[in-house]
């Protein structure tokens, strides 16, 4: 139990009448890489926004290292959330700041490093995601979508957080670059002991990144298991998702709605 | 439909939005007054609100001064009271027109820009990204704008006052045949400190109103481009109405004794 980093119990979230999370129970082990899969619009992004405190769950408990963070304004909860880094699905780069200032944002403003030092770290981190020095002084609008995604990834990892959330890190990237990013995420967890939670639709990413896979369906964790079992899960929902079939239980229930 | 119900509903809606605004203001001030501060942000806002509004406010002021001189000349000629023109111009500009027109122009220029910028940041999740980078959006985004409005509008109004009086002076001396020394003397003869101070207090109040409306509507913007558009419109309209309302009450406080 003591190597559980994030523990969620009975997390509910709805928007108006639309129930998105309907009692999510999920544990993320420390230093491991969890991948969350699930259909578009099932609430994967909402799930990690609840952990980060961007959205407030309607009910339920979320603990990071045993510290309750739901509804808590305490310093301890704030400190736990400060250990988290996040790659947003849409990038969410600050468009009035240069690329390197985006990457170095937390170093400059929260950790109060000198701009000089922060810039060095930012440039180094940009290199890790396959972007050159010349990119550093551009503005986000001057980059392609895939480049913005990588800058956003660099921003998430630049200050060496203990827990990192990646919301679709490889969408919009070419297969080679996707593989580079997969390796990067894999090595941050394997080598640096970081806990990672990744959302992806890309089964190749799942196999490359995951220690554990959890499938979100109908507001709950429908299936959870080691990545090695994903092809022999014996669960019709997971099988359908992994194989990408149009036919299967997921489709049928949607049609019945 | 039951008219009572309609009335009830709009009263509830009004209370809701007043409550929302009040809690936003309290939160912004209580958090924003505490460190950390962000000097670059304060500087950028002061430049944006103050320096870049100079042309707009200056043009407004000079034509207002000019038209005042012309109007009061043609009006007062009938009573052979042309000598009062300088006093009329300076008192109208310093007490009323300088702050009100500057406030309205800045509401259109700066308030709209703030709402659009913050609304876009909200929609593209940049504000959420700030919190995940351990930076409080109220301290980083809101407080610099509020302080910028509060501090820069009085400075703008000092400039507007000078330019407005100069506009009147130009028309009076070049077109209406006043002597330049005589005009300047009567400009300052009846001008009291209280006139200037009341104008500057108004300016500070208006500056705060403009920034607050821009921030509030931008910060709470609904999703999507349409949401940002609505936020921008609301920021300008509410700021303008509040400026004219506040103008009455500040005048009342200063001159009713
Ligand atoms: N701020 C919000 N207000 C209202 N509804 C929301 C909000 N955020 C998300 N939703 C709703 O919650 C549901 C889940 O959204 P979410 O973004 O978590 O999906 P997702 O699983 O990440 O999908 P995708 O794989 O396409 O990114 C959607 O139906 C969406 O309409
Ligand atoms: Mg998503």
Short mmCIF file of C-alpha atoms and ligand atoms in Angstrom, two decimals:
data_model
loop_
_atom_site.label_atom_id
_atom_site.label_comp_id
_atom_site.label_asym_id
_atom_site.label_seq_id
_atom_site.Cartn_x
_atom_site.Cartn_y
_atom_site.Cartn_z
CA UNK A 1 0.00 0.00 0.00
CA UNK A 2 2.88 2.36 0.70
CA UNK A 3 4.02 2.49 -2.89
CA UNK A 4 0.69 3.87 -4.09
CA UNK A 5 1.29 7.41 -5.33
CA UNK A 6 -2.21 8.41 -6.37
CA UNK A 7 -5.31 6.78 -5.03
CA UNK A 8 -8.79 7.64 -6.24
CA UNK A 9 -11.97 6.36 -4.59
CA UNK A 10 -15.51 6.88 -5.79
CA UNK A 11 -14.73 9.97 -7.85
CA UNK A 12 -17.86 11.48 -9.41
CA UNK A 13 -18.04 14.38 -11.81
CA UNK A 14 -20.85 15.62 -13.95
CA UNK A 15 -21.56 18.68 -16.06
CA UNK A 16 -25.20 19.66 -15.75
CA UNK A 17 -27.13 16.48 -16.40
CA UNK A 18 -24.28 14.76 -18.15
CA UNK A 19 -22.54 12.31 -15.85
CA UNK A 20 -18.91 11.95 -16.92
CA UNK A 21 -17.22 10.18 -14.01
CA UNK A 22 -19.46 7.81 -12.11
CA UNK A 23 -17.40 6.39 -9.29
CA UNK A 24 -13.83 6.00 -10.46
CA UNK A 25 -11.56 3.83 -8.29
CA UNK A 26 -7.96 3.86 -9.44
CA UNK A 27 -4.52 3.43 -7.89
CA UNK A 28 -1.31 4.56 -9.51
CA UNK A 29 1.83 2.95 -8.16
CA UNK A 30 4.82 5.07 -7.39
CA UNK A 31 7.46 5.17 -10.13
CA UNK A 32 5.27 3.29 -12.57
CA UNK A 33 3.68 4.29 -15.81
CA UNK A 34 -0.09 4.01 -16.08
CA UNK A 35 -1.85 4.44 -19.39
CA UNK A 36 -5.54 5.31 -19.46
CA UNK A 37 -7.40 4.27 -22.58
CA UNK A 38 -11.02 4.77 -23.49
CA UNK A 39 -13.26 6.11 -26.22
CA UNK A 40 -13.35 9.74 -27.18
CA UNK A 41 -15.43 11.75 -24.73
CA UNK A 42 -15.42 9.15 -21.95
CA UNK A 43 -13.85 11.60 -19.52
CA UNK A 44 -10.15 10.75 -19.58
CA UNK A 45 -9.11 14.40 -19.64
CA UNK A 46 -11.67 15.20 -16.95
CA UNK A 47 -10.19 12.45 -14.81
CA UNK A 48 -6.71 13.90 -14.72
CA UNK A 49 -8.01 17.45 -14.37
CA UNK A 50 -9.72 16.29 -11.20
CA UNK A 51 -6.43 14.95 -9.85
CA UNK A 52 -4.70 18.24 -10.67
CA UNK A 53 -7.44 20.34 -9.08
CA UNK A 54 -8.39 22.09 -12.33
CA UNK A 55 -11.83 20.54 -11.90
CA UNK A 56 -13.41 19.85 -8.55
CA UNK A 57 -15.03 16.38 -8.31
CA UNK A 58 -18.62 16.33 -7.08
CA UNK A 59 -17.86 13.47 -4.73
CA UNK A 60 -15.11 11.05 -3.89
CA UNK A 61 -11.59 11.10 -2.59
CA UNK A 62 -8.26 11.62 -4.32
CA UNK A 63 -5.07 11.15 -2.34
CA UNK A 64 -1.55 11.89 -3.46
CA UNK A 65 0.99 10.19 -1.17
CA UNK A 66 -1.87 9.76 1.26
CA UNK A 67 -2.73 13.47 1.32
CA UNK A 68 -6.34 14.24 0.49
CA UNK A 69 -6.45 16.85 -2.27
CA UNK A 70 -10.18 17.07 -3.01
CA UNK A 71 -11.72 20.17 -1.50
CA UNK A 72 -8.55 20.87 0.44
CA UNK A 73 -6.93 24.28 0.50
CA UNK A 74 -4.22 23.13 2.89
CA UNK A 75 -0.56 23.73 2.23
CA UNK A 76 0.11 20.01 2.15
CA UNK A 77 -2.39 19.45 -0.65
CA UNK A 78 -0.97 22.43 -2.54
CA UNK A 79 2.54 21.07 -2.15
CA UNK A 80 1.47 17.68 -3.50
CA UNK A 81 -0.12 19.29 -6.52
CA UNK A 82 3.01 21.35 -7.05
CA UNK A 83 4.85 18.06 -7.59
CA UNK A 84 2.74 17.42 -10.69
CA UNK A 85 3.52 18.33 -14.27
CA UNK A 86 0.93 18.28 -17.04
CA UNK A 87 0.96 18.08 -20.80
CA UNK A 88 -2.37 19.45 -22.00
CA UNK A 89 -4.18 17.80 -24.87
CA UNK A 90 -4.33 21.12 -26.71
CA UNK A 91 -0.83 22.23 -25.75
CA UNK A 92 -1.99 25.29 -23.78
CA UNK A 93 1.23 27.19 -24.44
CA UNK A 94 1.31 30.82 -23.31
CA UNK A 95 1.07 32.57 -26.65
CA UNK A 96 2.48 35.87 -25.44
CA UNK A 97 5.72 34.26 -24.25
CA UNK A 98 8.64 32.93 -26.24
CA UNK A 99 9.14 29.18 -26.51
CA UNK A 100 12.00 29.06 -24.04
CA UNK A 101 10.06 31.21 -21.56
CA UNK A 102 7.17 28.78 -21.84
CA UNK A 103 9.43 25.84 -21.09
CA UNK A 104 11.19 27.68 -18.29
CA UNK A 105 8.01 29.18 -16.84
CA UNK A 106 7.92 27.22 -13.63
CA UNK A 107 11.66 27.54 -13.12
CA UNK A 108 11.50 31.32 -13.43
CA UNK A 109 8.28 32.09 -11.61
CA UNK A 110 7.76 29.31 -9.07
CA UNK A 111 11.31 28.16 -8.40
CA UNK A 112 12.82 31.64 -8.81
CA UNK A 113 15.82 30.59 -10.85
CA UNK A 114 17.75 33.30 -12.68
CA UNK A 115 16.53 33.80 -16.25
CA UNK A 116 19.98 32.85 -17.49
CA UNK A 117 20.00 29.50 -15.70
CA UNK A 118 16.35 28.81 -16.53
CA UNK A 119 17.05 29.46 -20.19
CA UNK A 120 19.89 26.94 -20.19
CA UNK A 121 17.64 24.27 -18.70
CA UNK A 122 14.87 25.15 -21.15
CA UNK A 123 17.18 24.83 -24.14
CA UNK A 124 18.44 21.50 -22.86
CA UNK A 125 14.89 20.23 -22.37
CA UNK A 126 13.91 21.38 -25.85
CA UNK A 127 16.74 19.29 -27.22
CA UNK A 128 15.36 16.25 -25.38
CA UNK A 129 12.07 16.55 -27.27
CA UNK A 130 13.87 16.95 -30.57
CA UNK A 131 13.73 20.72 -31.00
CA UNK A 132 16.77 22.87 -31.80
CA UNK A 133 18.12 26.00 -30.11
CA UNK A 134 16.75 28.20 -32.90
CA UNK A 135 13.19 27.38 -31.83
CA UNK A 136 13.70 28.86 -28.38
CA UNK A 137 13.26 32.48 -29.36
CA UNK A 138 10.14 32.00 -31.49
CA UNK A 139 6.57 32.48 -30.35
CA UNK A 140 4.18 29.49 -30.09
CA UNK A 141 2.11 30.70 -33.05
CA UNK A 142 5.17 30.37 -35.25
CA UNK A 143 5.43 26.60 -34.71
CA UNK A 144 3.55 23.71 -36.28
CA UNK A 145 1.00 21.81 -34.20
CA UNK A 146 3.34 18.88 -33.59
CA UNK A 147 6.17 21.19 -32.57
CA UNK A 148 3.85 22.98 -30.13
CA UNK A 149 2.96 19.63 -28.63
CA UNK A 150 6.60 18.87 -28.04
CA UNK A 151 7.22 22.28 -26.50
CA UNK A 152 4.31 21.61 -24.20
CA UNK A 153 5.86 18.27 -23.31
CA UNK A 154 9.15 20.02 -22.60
CA UNK A 155 7.35 22.47 -20.33
CA UNK A 156 5.76 19.61 -18.42
CA UNK A 157 9.05 17.86 -17.71
CA UNK A 158 11.44 20.83 -17.44
CA UNK A 159 11.19 21.24 -13.69
CA UNK A 160 11.56 17.50 -12.98
CA UNK A 161 8.15 16.89 -11.38
CA UNK A 162 7.51 13.73 -9.35
CA UNK A 163 4.27 12.96 -11.16
CA UNK A 164 3.60 13.77 -14.80
CA UNK A 165 0.32 13.64 -16.67
CA UNK A 166 0.46 13.34 -20.43
CA UNK A 167 -2.80 13.97 -22.26
CA UNK A 168 -2.34 12.44 -25.71
CA UNK A 169 1.38 13.16 -26.07
CA UNK A 170 1.78 11.64 -29.51
CA UNK A 171 -1.33 12.77 -31.37
CA UNK A 172 -0.35 14.98 -34.26
CA UNK A 173 3.20 13.67 -34.43
CA UNK A 174 4.76 11.67 -37.25
CA UNK A 175 5.46 7.99 -36.37
CA UNK A 176 9.19 8.53 -35.91
CA UNK A 177 8.75 11.52 -33.63
CA UNK A 178 6.01 9.65 -31.77
CA UNK A 179 8.50 6.91 -31.09
CA UNK A 180 11.05 9.44 -29.80
CA UNK A 181 8.45 10.85 -27.42
CA UNK A 182 7.40 7.38 -26.29
CA UNK A 183 11.03 6.60 -25.47
CA UNK A 184 11.32 9.87 -23.58
CA UNK A 185 8.27 9.15 -21.45
CA UNK A 186 9.43 5.59 -20.90
CA UNK A 187 12.87 6.71 -19.77
CA UNK A 188 11.58 9.42 -17.41
CA UNK A 189 9.67 6.79 -15.50
CA UNK A 190 12.20 3.97 -15.77
CA UNK A 191 15.35 5.99 -15.07
CA UNK A 192 14.17 8.85 -12.89
CA UNK A 193 11.49 7.12 -10.86
CA UNK A 194 8.78 9.50 -11.99
CA UNK A 195 5.16 8.41 -11.77
CA UNK A 196 3.44 8.90 -15.11
CA UNK A 197 -0.19 8.87 -16.12
CA UNK A 198 -0.67 8.95 -19.86
CA UNK A 199 -3.82 9.18 -21.94
CA UNK A 200 -3.55 7.88 -25.44
CA UNK A 201 -5.56 6.31 -28.22
CA UNK A 202 -2.46 5.02 -29.94
CA UNK A 203 -1.99 1.32 -29.17
CA UNK A 204 1.65 1.46 -30.22
CA UNK A 205 2.19 4.13 -27.55
CA UNK A 206 0.34 2.03 -25.02
CA UNK A 207 2.67 -0.88 -25.59
CA UNK A 208 5.73 1.35 -25.54
CA UNK A 209 4.90 3.41 -22.46
CA UNK A 210 2.71 1.42 -20.13
CA UNK A 211 3.43 -0.71 -17.11
CA UNK A 212 -0.26 -0.85 -16.34
CA UNK A 213 -3.27 -0.10 -18.49
CA UNK A 214 -6.65 1.09 -17.26
CA UNK A 215 -9.69 1.38 -19.46
CA UNK A 216 -12.25 4.04 -18.68
CA UNK A 217 -15.75 3.21 -19.80
CA UNK A 218 -19.17 4.53 -18.77
CA UNK A 219 -17.66 6.68 -16.04
CA UNK A 220 -15.76 3.90 -14.31
CA UNK A 221 -12.53 1.97 -14.63
CA UNK A 222 -13.83 -0.96 -16.61
CA UNK A 223 -10.63 -2.97 -16.72
CA UNK A 224 -7.15 -2.63 -15.29
CA UNK A 225 -4.14 -4.86 -15.72
CA UNK A 226 -0.49 -5.18 -16.73
CA UNK A 227 0.29 -4.17 -20.27
CA UNK A 228 1.33 -7.74 -21.11
CA UNK A 229 -2.23 -8.89 -20.54
CA UNK A 230 -3.85 -6.38 -22.79
CA UNK A 231 -3.99 -8.69 -25.78
CA UNK A 232 -5.42 -11.54 -23.73
CA UNK A 233 -7.61 -9.63 -21.35
CA UNK A 234 -10.63 -11.79 -22.02
CA UNK A 235 -12.72 -8.61 -21.84
CA UNK A 236 -14.82 -7.87 -24.86
CA UNK A 237 -14.62 -4.08 -24.37
CA UNK A 238 -10.84 -4.03 -24.11
CA UNK A 239 -10.45 -6.40 -27.02
CA UNK A 240 -12.64 -4.25 -29.19
CA UNK A 241 -10.68 -1.13 -28.27
CA UNK A 242 -7.28 -2.78 -28.76
CA UNK A 243 -8.22 -4.18 -32.12
CA UNK A 244 -10.11 -1.11 -33.18
CA UNK A 245 -13.20 -2.95 -34.31
CA UNK A 246 -16.29 -1.05 -35.26
CA UNK A 247 -18.33 -4.03 -34.07
CA UNK A 248 -18.49 -4.98 -30.44
CA UNK A 249 -20.19 -4.21 -27.15
CA UNK A 250 -19.16 -0.52 -27.10
CA UNK A 251 -20.87 0.26 -30.37
CA UNK A 252 -23.98 -1.70 -29.47
CA UNK A 253 -24.51 0.18 -26.22
CA UNK A 254 -23.99 3.50 -27.93
CA UNK A 255 -26.58 2.66 -30.52
CA UNK A 256 -28.97 1.60 -27.79
CA UNK A 257 -28.68 4.92 -25.97
CA UNK B 1 -45.58 33.09 -18.75
CA UNK B 2 -46.00 34.29 -15.20
CA UNK B 3 -44.51 37.80 -14.93
CA UNK B 4 -43.57 37.19 -11.31
CA UNK B 5 -41.55 34.21 -12.38
CA UNK B 6 -39.74 36.25 -15.03
CA UNK B 7 -39.02 38.95 -12.48
CA UNK B 8 -37.88 36.40 -9.92
CA UNK B 9 -35.62 34.74 -12.39
CA UNK B 10 -33.92 37.94 -13.44
CA UNK B 11 -33.48 39.01 -9.81
CA UNK B 12 -31.84 35.67 -9.09
CA UNK B 13 -29.64 36.03 -12.17
CA UNK B 14 -28.64 39.56 -11.13
CA UNK B 15 -27.81 38.47 -7.58
CA UNK B 16 -25.83 35.58 -9.00
CA UNK B 17 -23.69 37.78 -11.21
CA UNK B 18 -23.18 40.42 -8.53
CA UNK B 19 -22.19 37.66 -6.13
CA UNK B 20 -19.84 36.17 -8.71
CA UNK B 21 -18.21 39.53 -9.33
CA UNK B 22 -17.88 40.22 -5.61
CA UNK B 23 -16.24 36.90 -4.85
CA UNK B 24 -13.94 37.32 -7.85
CA UNK B 25 -12.88 40.75 -6.60
CA UNK B 26 -12.28 39.57 -3.05
CA UNK B 27 -10.29 36.59 -4.25
CA UNK B 28 -8.23 38.70 -6.66
CA UNK B 29 -7.36 41.28 -4.02
CA UNK B 30 -6.77 38.92 -1.12
CA UNK B 31 -4.48 36.70 -3.15
CA UNK B 32 -2.98 39.39 -5.36
CA UNK B 33 -1.79 41.54 -2.49
CA UNK B 34 0.31 38.64 -1.20
CA UNK B 35 3.67 37.74 -2.73
CA UNK B 36 4.97 36.48 -5.06
CA UNK B 37 4.66 39.50 -7.34
CA UNK B 38 5.47 39.48 -11.03
CA UNK B 39 7.27 42.71 -11.93
CA UNK B 40 7.37 41.98 -15.65
CA UNK B 41 3.62 41.53 -15.74
CA UNK B 42 3.03 44.77 -13.86
CA UNK B 43 5.34 46.60 -16.22
CA UNK B 44 3.70 45.15 -19.31
CA UNK B 45 0.23 46.11 -18.10
CA UNK B 46 1.29 49.63 -17.18
CA UNK B 47 2.75 50.08 -20.65
CA UNK B 48 -0.34 48.61 -22.31
CA UNK B 49 -2.86 50.57 -20.32
CA UNK B 50 -0.97 53.82 -19.97
CA UNK B 51 1.55 54.41 -22.69
CA UNK B 52 -0.27 52.80 -25.59
CA UNK B 53 -3.51 54.58 -24.72
CA UNK B 54 -1.84 57.99 -25.01
CA UNK B 55 -2.69 58.61 -28.69
CA UNK B 56 -6.35 57.71 -28.29
CA UNK B 57 -6.82 59.66 -25.09
CA UNK B 58 -4.78 62.62 -26.38
CA UNK B 59 -6.84 62.91 -29.56
CA UNK B 60 -10.08 62.69 -27.62
CA UNK B 61 -8.89 65.35 -25.20
CA UNK B 62 -7.68 67.88 -27.73
CA UNK B 63 -10.87 67.83 -29.78
CA UNK B 64 -12.99 67.95 -26.66
CA UNK B 65 -11.12 71.06 -25.43
CA UNK B 66 -11.46 72.65 -28.85
CA UNK B 67 -15.16 72.03 -29.16
CA UNK B 68 -15.78 73.21 -25.61
CA UNK B 69 -14.14 76.54 -26.34
CA UNK B 70 -16.10 76.95 -29.55
CA UNK B 71 -19.44 75.95 -28.04
CA UNK B 72 -19.15 78.06 -24.93
CA UNK B 73 -18.04 81.04 -27.01
CA UNK B 74 -21.09 80.92 -29.25
CA UNK B 75 -23.32 80.28 -26.25
CA UNK B 76 -21.87 82.83 -23.85
CA UNK B 77 -21.56 85.57 -26.42
CA UNK B 78 -25.30 86.06 -26.01
CA UNK B 79 -24.77 87.06 -22.38
CA UNK B 80 -21.55 88.93 -23.08
CA UNK B 81 -19.83 86.47 -20.79
CA UNK B 82 -17.06 85.40 -23.16
CA UNK B 83 -14.49 85.92 -20.43
CA UNK B 84 -15.81 82.82 -18.66
CA UNK B 85 -14.70 80.53 -21.51
CA UNK B 86 -11.30 79.68 -20.07
CA UNK B 87 -12.88 78.73 -16.74
CA UNK B 88 -15.59 76.69 -18.42
CA UNK B 89 -13.08 74.77 -20.46
CA UNK B 90 -10.70 74.01 -17.64
CA UNK B 91 -13.37 73.05 -15.12
CA UNK B 92 -15.29 70.83 -17.56
CA UNK B 93 -12.16 69.09 -18.70
CA UNK B 94 -10.54 68.61 -15.32
CA UNK B 95 -13.63 67.70 -13.34
CA UNK B 96 -15.72 65.76 -15.84
CA UNK B 97 -14.72 65.22 -19.41
CA UNK B 98 -11.07 64.31 -18.89
CA UNK B 99 -11.70 61.36 -16.59
CA UNK B 100 -14.99 60.22 -18.14
CA UNK B 101 -13.83 60.31 -21.75
CA UNK B 102 -10.47 58.78 -20.90
CA UNK B 103 -12.27 56.09 -18.92
CA UNK B 104 -14.62 55.29 -21.79
CA UNK B 105 -11.86 55.26 -24.38
CA UNK B 106 -9.72 52.99 -22.22
CA UNK B 107 -12.74 50.73 -21.60
CA UNK B 108 -13.04 50.31 -25.37
CA UNK B 109 -9.35 49.86 -25.97
CA UNK B 110 -7.95 48.13 -22.92
CA UNK B 111 -11.00 46.55 -21.28
CA UNK B 112 -11.95 44.79 -24.49
CA UNK B 113 -8.38 43.61 -25.07
CA UNK B 114 -8.13 42.24 -21.53
CA UNK B 115 -11.39 40.33 -21.84
CA UNK B 116 -10.36 38.91 -25.21
CA UNK B 117 -6.90 37.93 -24.04
CA UNK B 118 -7.98 36.34 -20.78
CA UNK B 119 -10.99 34.73 -22.46
CA UNK B 120 -8.73 33.14 -25.06
CA UNK B 121 -6.36 32.00 -22.33
CA UNK B 122 -9.31 30.44 -20.51
CA UNK B 123 -10.63 28.71 -23.63
CA UNK B 124 -7.23 27.34 -24.67
CA UNK B 125 -6.59 26.13 -21.10
CA UNK B 126 -3.65 28.49 -20.61
CA UNK B 127 -5.12 29.56 -17.27
CA UNK B 128 -5.38 25.93 -16.18
CA UNK B 129 -1.81 25.45 -17.33
CA UNK B 130 -0.72 28.31 -15.06
CA UNK B 131 -2.00 26.52 -11.99
CA UNK B 132 -0.24 23.31 -12.99
CA UNK B 133 2.96 25.35 -13.17
CA UNK B 134 2.48 26.42 -9.54
CA UNK B 135 1.59 29.98 -10.49
CA UNK B 136 -1.54 31.61 -9.14
CA UNK B 137 -3.49 33.17 -12.04
CA UNK B 138 -4.90 35.82 -9.72
CA UNK B 139 -1.39 36.98 -8.87
CA UNK B 140 0.09 36.53 -12.31
CA UNK B 141 -2.77 37.71 -14.54
CA UNK B 142 -5.38 39.64 -12.58
CA UNK B 143 -3.55 41.77 -10.03
CA UNK B 144 -1.12 43.37 -12.50
CA UNK B 145 -4.08 44.46 -14.61
CA UNK B 146 -6.04 45.86 -11.67
CA UNK B 147 -3.04 47.78 -10.41
CA UNK B 148 -2.22 48.94 -13.94
CA UNK B 149 -5.73 50.36 -14.37
CA UNK B 150 -5.75 51.98 -10.95
CA UNK B 151 -2.37 53.65 -11.37
CA UNK B 152 -2.20 54.45 -15.05
CA UNK B 153 -5.58 56.05 -15.62
CA UNK B 154 -4.89 59.02 -13.29
CA UNK B 155 -1.59 59.57 -15.12
CA UNK B 156 -3.41 59.41 -18.45
CA UNK B 157 -5.96 61.89 -17.17
CA UNK B 158 -3.27 64.37 -16.14
CA UNK B 159 -2.04 64.27 -19.73
CA UNK B 160 -5.61 64.48 -21.03
CA UNK B 161 -6.30 67.52 -18.82
CA UNK B 162 -3.26 69.35 -20.13
CA UNK B 163 -4.00 68.51 -23.75
CA UNK B 164 -7.69 69.36 -23.35
CA UNK B 165 -6.94 72.78 -21.87
CA UNK B 166 -4.43 73.29 -24.64
CA UNK B 167 -7.10 72.50 -27.23
CA UNK B 168 -9.31 75.20 -25.74
CA UNK B 169 -6.40 77.60 -25.64
CA UNK B 170 -5.59 77.03 -29.30
CA UNK B 171 -9.13 77.77 -30.43
CA UNK B 172 -9.49 80.75 -28.09
CA UNK B 173 -6.28 82.43 -29.14
CA UNK B 174 -6.10 81.48 -32.81
CA UNK B 175 -9.73 81.66 -33.76
CA UNK B 176 -11.66 83.63 -31.18
CA UNK B 177 -9.18 86.44 -30.69
CA UNK B 178 -8.29 86.01 -27.01
CA UNK B 179 -4.91 87.19 -25.76
CA UNK B 180 -2.74 84.28 -24.74
CA UNK B 181 -1.67 85.65 -21.31
CA UNK B 182 -5.19 86.75 -20.51
CA UNK B 183 -6.58 83.31 -21.40
CA UNK B 184 -4.01 81.41 -19.37
CA UNK B 185 -4.54 83.67 -16.38
CA UNK B 186 -8.26 83.13 -16.32
CA UNK B 187 -7.70 79.40 -16.84
CA UNK B 188 -5.94 79.13 -13.51
CA UNK B 189 -7.80 81.86 -11.61
CA UNK B 190 -10.78 79.76 -10.52
CA UNK B 191 -9.19 76.35 -10.65
CA UNK B 192 -8.96 74.75 -7.22
CA UNK B 193 -6.96 71.83 -5.97
CA UNK B 194 -10.18 69.96 -5.24
CA UNK B 195 -11.17 70.07 -8.92
CA UNK B 196 -7.97 68.36 -9.94
CA UNK B 197 -8.06 65.87 -7.08
CA UNK B 198 -11.65 64.87 -7.75
CA UNK B 199 -10.78 64.28 -11.40
CA UNK B 200 -7.85 62.08 -10.48
CA UNK B 201 -9.86 60.11 -7.93
CA UNK B 202 -12.45 59.51 -10.60
CA UNK B 203 -9.74 58.36 -12.96
CA UNK B 204 -8.43 55.85 -10.44
CA UNK B 205 -11.94 54.52 -9.84
CA UNK B 206 -12.64 54.26 -13.57
CA UNK B 207 -9.30 52.58 -14.23
CA UNK B 208 -10.07 49.98 -11.61
CA UNK B 209 -13.56 49.45 -13.04
CA UNK B 210 -12.25 48.95 -16.57
CA UNK B 211 -9.59 46.47 -15.49
CA UNK B 212 -11.95 44.62 -13.18
CA UNK B 213 -14.62 44.23 -15.86
CA UNK B 214 -12.08 43.14 -18.45
CA UNK B 215 -10.55 40.61 -16.08
CA UNK B 216 -13.79 39.28 -14.66
CA UNK B 217 -15.53 38.72 -17.96
CA UNK B 218 -12.41 37.34 -19.62
CA UNK B 219 -11.55 35.08 -16.71
CA UNK B 220 -15.06 33.63 -16.51
CA UNK B 221 -15.49 33.40 -20.28
CA UNK B 222 -17.52 30.53 -21.67
CA UNK B 223 -15.89 28.00 -23.95
CA UNK B 224 -15.38 28.73 -27.61
CA UNK B 225 -14.85 31.76 -29.81
CA UNK B 226 -18.41 32.88 -29.21
CA UNK B 227 -17.82 32.87 -25.47
CA UNK B 228 -14.83 35.15 -25.89
CA UNK B 229 -16.87 37.49 -28.06
CA UNK B 230 -19.61 37.70 -25.46
CA UNK B 231 -17.04 38.32 -22.73
CA UNK B 232 -15.51 41.18 -24.69
CA UNK B 233 -18.83 42.86 -25.31
CA UNK B 234 -19.87 42.50 -21.69
CA UNK B 235 -16.58 43.90 -20.46
CA UNK B 236 -16.98 47.08 -22.50
CA UNK B 237 -20.68 47.57 -21.84
CA UNK B 238 -20.58 46.94 -18.10
CA UNK B 239 -17.44 49.04 -17.68
CA UNK B 240 -19.02 51.97 -19.56
CA UNK B 241 -22.22 51.85 -17.54
CA UNK B 242 -20.38 51.52 -14.27
CA UNK B 243 -18.10 54.43 -15.18
CA UNK B 244 -21.06 56.74 -15.78
CA UNK B 245 -22.75 55.54 -12.59
CA UNK B 246 -19.64 55.85 -10.47
CA UNK B 247 -19.02 59.28 -11.99
CA UNK B 248 -22.23 60.57 -10.46
CA UNK B 249 -21.51 59.18 -7.02
CA UNK B 250 -17.91 60.39 -6.84
CA UNK B 251 -19.07 63.85 -7.93
CA UNK B 252 -21.73 63.75 -5.27
CA UNK B 253 -19.20 62.85 -2.60
CA UNK B 254 -16.83 65.66 -3.62
CA UNK B 255 -19.15 68.53 -4.34
CA UNK B 256 -22.31 68.05 -2.34
CA UNK B 257 -20.79 69.45 0.82
N1 LIG C 1 -15.61 22.22 -18.80
C1 LIG C 1 -16.58 21.39 -19.25
N2 LIG C 1 -17.87 21.78 -19.26
C2 LIG C 1 -18.84 20.96 -19.69
N3 LIG C 1 -18.62 19.72 -20.15
C3 LIG C 1 -17.36 19.26 -20.19
C4 LIG C 1 -16.26 20.07 -19.74
N4 LIG C 1 -15.13 19.37 -19.89
C5 LIG C 1 -15.50 18.17 -20.40
N5 LIG C 1 -16.83 18.10 -20.58
C6 LIG C 1 -17.58 16.93 -21.09
O1 LIG C 1 -17.07 15.78 -20.46
C7 LIG C 1 -16.97 14.71 -21.37
C8 LIG C 1 -15.60 14.10 -21.28
O2 LIG C 1 -14.65 15.02 -21.78
P1 LIG C 1 -13.11 14.67 -21.84
O3 LIG C 1 -12.42 15.86 -22.38
O4 LIG C 1 -12.63 14.17 -20.53
O5 LIG C 1 -13.06 13.50 -22.89
P2 LIG C 1 -11.81 12.60 -23.27
O6 LIG C 1 -12.06 11.24 -22.73
O7 LIG C 1 -10.56 13.28 -22.86
O8 LIG C 1 -11.96 12.57 -24.85
P3 LIG C 1 -10.83 12.71 -25.99
O9 LIG C 1 -10.21 11.38 -26.10
O10 LIG C 1 -11.60 13.07 -27.19
O11 LIG C 1 -9.90 13.78 -25.53
C9 LIG C 1 -17.29 15.28 -22.74
O12 LIG C 1 -18.54 14.78 -23.12
C10 LIG C 1 -17.37 16.76 -22.56
O13 LIG C 1 -18.46 17.26 -23.27
MG1 LIG C 2 -9.15 14.35 -23.75
#
